[in-house]
Amino acid sequence: MTAVAPALAASAPAVRSPGELGAAAIALAHRLAADVVVDDRGAPEWIGDEIDLAASADGSVLKTGPVDDGLLTGRAGIALALAAAARHARDESLALLAQATLADVLDRRRAARRGQLGWQSGDLGIAIAAERIADLLGRPDLADGSRRLAARAVAALATADDSWLPGYADLLDGSAGHLLAVLAAALPASAERHRATAAERLVRDLRARAVVDVCGARWPMADGDRAVTGLAHGSSGIGLALLAAHAAGVAGADRALADAAWTWEDAGYGAEDGGWYDLRLDEPAIGLAWCHGAPGIGIAAALRSRIDRDGALESEATYLRALRSVQRARREIPDEAEDDATLCHGRSGIVELHLAGAEAEWSTDAASREEHRRAARYEASVVAAGIDADGSTRFRHGVRGGRSPAVLDGTAGVVLTLLRCAGPSASVAHPPLRLR
């Protein structure tokens, strides 16, 4: 494989060791724990900013309030970050806060609700978080709660009317994300009968929503008729879900439709500009985010190689294009600890791109894997340079200048990414896959 480590400028931070990156993660986890507040029921909660769509059509106005219960967007993901930090540092106080938070989240999800089943912020994502926290903290009771929650969500997707389907296709809380979470969920034996039915229904929904022509297959975003490239809302994530369903033997999952998704997305790559265009915008611009751009597209390609070994060469070519797109941007943008550090639209997403390369099917030798990991540690070192010993930060996160404690666009995601560089652990920035 070609070289992946970035050329280090004279002013670039030194590449920190796994131990140093772990220490930065623990400091940040303690800051996250210090930011907890107690709601009127005595339960732990965190406050964050989000776009107030009711107050501004262009999304320029933010509102502040408690985060939701989700894996990527709220308390379940925060609990996962605290549990991972507790396991790494053997810190009982962080473990207790993680347990209390997750126990309250599970207690509040007493009944399945329409529109609250997905991977990003719904029951399936919460179940994934609970399963991992149970393993990290040695709490099998939390795993029992996880499986009951997942079973209820999968049963609803299998048996309820069509209004329970998401109504759009994307990887986050759309049908593609639901599909991957259904395939990956740990279920009690009594609920297995619903898994195939739910997966088949979601595949049918994705097929029905696809716009297929000579350019390939695309899916409109949730808020309109515009289709985009990228992992979160574009064809990379949707194609990945269809490929995983095909590999799992789900009826109706057509490998050709997954291939058509990537054919269409390839057309969104601008060779002269060195990346994929962010098709949400009227003026051409290259996307450089996990959600809309090269990091997410490269991560999807690496995951494709682990599902479809026969297509590893093609997915490696896409990964390398994504990597070169990021490296080109890095040559033009200086390394600054004050930059955005998040998974969704910042440097942590680039860390995950390198780690995904180390885990890809084509990374068969130790030297190649270590090269990827060193590149990841370099990017993570820039993030860590923005964390002080007391856990206060100089990097940006949130949206539009706001603040967030969550996984996707905030502090919890940075904690998890730094811990990924400190030792082997699963990523929540990767779509949920059950790999054979």
Coordinates of N, CA and C in Angstrom, one line a residue, residues 213-302:
D213 N -30.7 5.3 -12.7 CA -30.6 5.6 -14.2 C -29.3 5.2 -14.7
V214 N -28.9 5.7 -15.8 CA -27.6 5.3 -16.4 C -26.4 5.7 -15.5
C215 N -26.6 6.7 -14.6 CA -25.5 7.2 -13.8 C -25.4 6.3 -12.5
G216 N -26.3 5.4 -12.2 CA -26.2 4.6 -11.0 C -27.5 4.8 -10.2
A217 N -27.3 4.6 -8.9 CA -28.5 4.7 -8.0 C -28.2 5.8 -6.9
R218 N -29.3 6.6 -6.6 CA -29.1 7.6 -5.6 C -30.5 7.7 -4.8
W219 N -30.4 8.3 -3.7 CA -31.5 8.4 -2.8 C -31.7 9.9 -2.3
P220 N -32.9 10.5 -2.4 CA -33.1 11.8 -1.9 C -32.8 11.9 -0.4
M221 N -32.3 13.0 0.0 CA -32.2 13.3 1.5 C -33.6 13.4 2.1
A222 N -33.6 13.3 3.5 CA -34.8 13.4 4.2 C -35.6 14.6 4.0
D223 N -34.9 15.8 3.8 CA -35.6 17.1 3.7 C -35.9 17.6 2.3
G224 N -35.8 16.7 1.3 CA -36.1 17.2 0.0 C -35.8 16.2 -1.1
D225 N -35.6 16.7 -2.3 CA -35.4 15.8 -3.4 C -33.9 15.7 -3.9
R226 N -33.0 16.4 -3.1 CA -31.6 16.4 -3.5 C -30.9 15.2 -3.0
A227 N -30.2 14.5 -3.8 CA -29.3 13.4 -3.4 C -27.9 13.8 -3.2
V228 N -27.2 13.2 -2.3 CA -25.8 13.7 -2.0 C -24.9 12.5 -1.9
T229 N -23.6 12.8 -1.9 CA -22.6 11.8 -1.7 C -22.2 11.8 -0.2
G230 N -21.6 10.7 0.3 CA -21.1 10.7 1.6 C -21.7 9.5 2.4
L231 N -21.1 9.3 3.6 CA -21.4 8.2 4.5 C -22.8 8.4 5.2
A232 N -23.0 9.6 5.7 CA -24.1 9.8 6.6 C -25.5 9.8 5.8
H233 N -25.5 10.6 4.8 CA -26.8 10.8 4.0 C -26.7 10.4 2.6
G234 N -25.5 9.9 2.1 CA -25.3 9.6 0.7 C -25.2 8.2 0.4
S235 N -24.7 7.9 -0.8 CA -24.7 6.6 -1.4 C -23.7 5.7 -0.7
S236 N -22.6 6.2 -0.2 CA -21.6 5.3 0.5 C -22.3 4.5 1.6
G237 N -23.0 5.2 2.5 CA -23.7 4.5 3.6 C -24.8 3.6 3.2
I238 N -25.6 4.0 2.2 CA -26.7 3.2 1.8 C -26.2 2.0 1.0
G239 N -25.2 2.2 0.2 CA -24.6 1.0 -0.5 C -24.0 0.0 0.4
L240 N -23.4 0.5 1.5 CA -22.8 -0.4 2.5 C -23.9 -1.2 3.2
A241 N -25.0 -0.6 3.5 CA -26.1 -1.4 4.1 C -26.7 -2.4 3.2
L242 N -26.8 -2.1 1.9 CA -27.3 -3.1 1.0 C -26.3 -4.2 0.8
L243 N -25.0 -3.9 0.8 CA -24.0 -5.0 0.6 C -24.0 -5.9 1.8
A244 N -24.1 -5.3 3.0 CA -24.2 -6.1 4.3 C -25.4 -7.0 4.3
A245 N -26.6 -6.5 3.8 CA -27.8 -7.3 3.7 C -27.6 -8.4 2.7
H246 N -27.0 -8.1 1.6 CA -26.8 -9.2 0.6 C -25.9 -10.3 1.2
A247 N -24.8 -9.9 1.9 CA -23.9 -10.8 2.4 C -24.6 -11.7 3.5
A248 N -25.6 -11.1 4.2 CA -26.3 -11.8 5.2 C -27.4 -12.7 4.7
G249 N -27.6 -12.6 3.4 CA -28.7 -13.5 2.8 C -30.1 -12.9 2.9
V250 N -30.2 -11.6 3.1 CA -31.5 -11.0 3.3 C -32.3 -11.1 1.9
A251 N -33.5 -11.6 1.9 CA -34.2 -11.7 0.7 C -34.5 -10.3 0.1
G252 N -34.2 -10.2 -1.2 CA -34.4 -8.9 -1.9 C -33.2 -8.0 -1.9
A253 N -32.2 -8.3 -1.2 CA -31.0 -7.5 -1.1 C -30.1 -7.8 -2.4
D254 N -30.1 -6.8 -3.3 CA -29.4 -7.0 -4.6 C -28.1 -6.4 -4.6
R255 N -27.0 -7.2 -4.8 CA -25.7 -6.7 -4.8 C -25.5 -5.6 -5.9
A256 N -26.3 -5.8 -7.0 CA -26.2 -4.8 -8.1 C -26.6 -3.4 -7.7
L257 N -27.6 -3.3 -6.8 CA -28.0 -2.0 -6.4 C -27.0 -1.3 -5.5
A258 N -26.3 -2.1 -4.7 CA -25.2 -1.5 -3.9 C -24.1 -1.0 -4.9
D259 N -23.7 -1.8 -5.9 CA -22.7 -1.4 -6.9 C -23.2 -0.1 -7.6
A260 N -24.5 0.0 -7.9 CA -25.0 1.2 -8.6 C -24.9 2.4 -7.7
A261 N -25.1 2.2 -6.4 CA -24.9 3.3 -5.5 C -23.5 3.9 -5.5
W262 N -22.5 3.1 -5.6 CA -21.1 3.5 -5.6 C -20.8 4.1 -7.0
T263 N -21.4 3.5 -8.1 CA -21.2 4.1 -9.4 C -21.7 5.5 -9.4
W264 N -22.8 5.8 -8.9 CA -23.4 7.2 -8.9 C -22.5 8.1 -8.0
E265 N -22.0 7.6 -6.9 CA -21.2 8.4 -6.0 C -19.8 8.7 -6.7
D266 N -19.3 7.7 -7.4 CA -18.0 8.0 -8.1 C -18.2 9.2 -9.1
A267 N -19.4 9.4 -9.6 CA -19.6 10.5 -10.5 C -19.5 11.9 -9.8
G268 N -19.6 11.8 -8.4 CA -19.5 13.1 -7.6 C -18.1 13.4 -7.2
Y269 N -17.1 12.6 -7.7 CA -15.7 12.9 -7.4 C -15.2 13.9 -8.5
G270 N -14.6 14.9 -8.0 CA -14.0 15.9 -8.9 C -12.5 15.7 -8.9
A271 N -11.9 15.2 -10.0 CA -10.5 14.9 -10.1 C -9.7 16.1 -10.0
E272 N -10.1 17.2 -10.6 CA -9.3 18.4 -10.6 C -9.3 19.1 -9.3
D273 N -10.4 19.0 -8.5 CA -10.5 19.5 -7.2 C -10.0 18.6 -6.1
G274 N -9.8 17.3 -6.4 CA -9.3 16.3 -5.5 C -10.2 15.9 -4.4
G275 N -11.5 15.7 -4.7 CA -12.4 15.1 -3.7 C -13.8 15.0 -4.2
W276 N -14.7 14.6 -3.3 CA -16.1 14.5 -3.6 C -16.8 15.8 -3.4
Y277 N -17.7 16.2 -4.3 CA -18.4 17.5 -4.1 C -19.5 17.3 -3.0
D278 N -19.7 18.3 -2.2 CA -20.8 18.3 -1.2 C -22.0 18.8 -2.0
L279 N -22.9 17.9 -2.4 CA -24.0 18.2 -3.2 C -25.1 18.9 -2.5
R280 N -25.0 19.2 -1.2 CA -26.0 20.0 -0.6 C -25.9 21.4 -1.0
L281 N -24.7 21.8 -1.5 CA -24.4 23.2 -1.8 C -24.7 23.5 -3.3
D282 N -25.1 24.7 -3.6 CA -25.3 25.1 -5.0 C -24.0 25.4 -5.7
E283 N -23.0 25.9 -5.0 CA -21.7 26.1 -5.6 C -20.8 24.9 -5.3
P284 N -20.0 24.5 -6.3 CA -19.1 23.3 -6.1 C -18.1 23.5 -4.9
A285 N -18.1 22.6 -4.0 CA -17.2 22.6 -2.9 C -16.9 21.2 -2.5
I286 N -15.6 20.9 -2.1 CA -15.2 19.6 -1.7 C -15.6 19.3 -0.3
G287 N -16.3 18.2 0.0 CA -16.6 17.9 1.4 C -15.4 17.2 2.0
L288 N -15.1 17.6 3.3 CA -14.0 17.0 4.0 C -14.5 16.5 5.4
A289 N -15.7 16.0 5.5 CA -16.2 15.6 6.8 C -16.6 14.1 6.7
W290 N -16.7 13.5 7.9 CA -17.1 12.2 8.1 C -18.5 12.0 7.5
C291 N -19.4 13.0 7.7 CA -20.8 12.9 7.2 C -20.9 13.2 5.7
H292 N -20.2 14.2 5.2 CA -20.3 14.6 3.8 C -18.9 14.8 3.3
G293 N -18.2 13.7 2.9 CA -16.9 13.9 2.3 C -16.0 12.7 2.4
A294 N -14.7 13.0 2.1 CA -13.7 11.9 2.0 C -13.6 11.0 3.2
P295 N -13.5 11.6 4.4 CA -13.3 10.6 5.6 C -14.4 9.6 5.7
G296 N -15.6 9.9 5.5 CA -16.7 8.9 5.6 C -16.7 8.0 4.4
I297 N -16.5 8.5 3.2 CA -16.4 7.7 2.1 C -15.3 6.7 2.2
G298 N -14.1 7.1 2.7 CA -13.0 6.2 2.8 C -13.3 5.1 3.9
I299 N -14.0 5.5 5.0 CA -14.3 4.5 6.0 C -15.3 3.5 5.4
A300 N -16.3 3.9 4.7 CA -17.2 3.0 4.0 C -16.5 2.0 3.1
A301 N -15.5 2.5 2.4 CA -14.7 1.7 1.5 C -13.9 0.6 2.3
A302 N -13.3 1.0 3.4 CA -12.6 0.1 4.2 C -13.5 -1.0 4.8

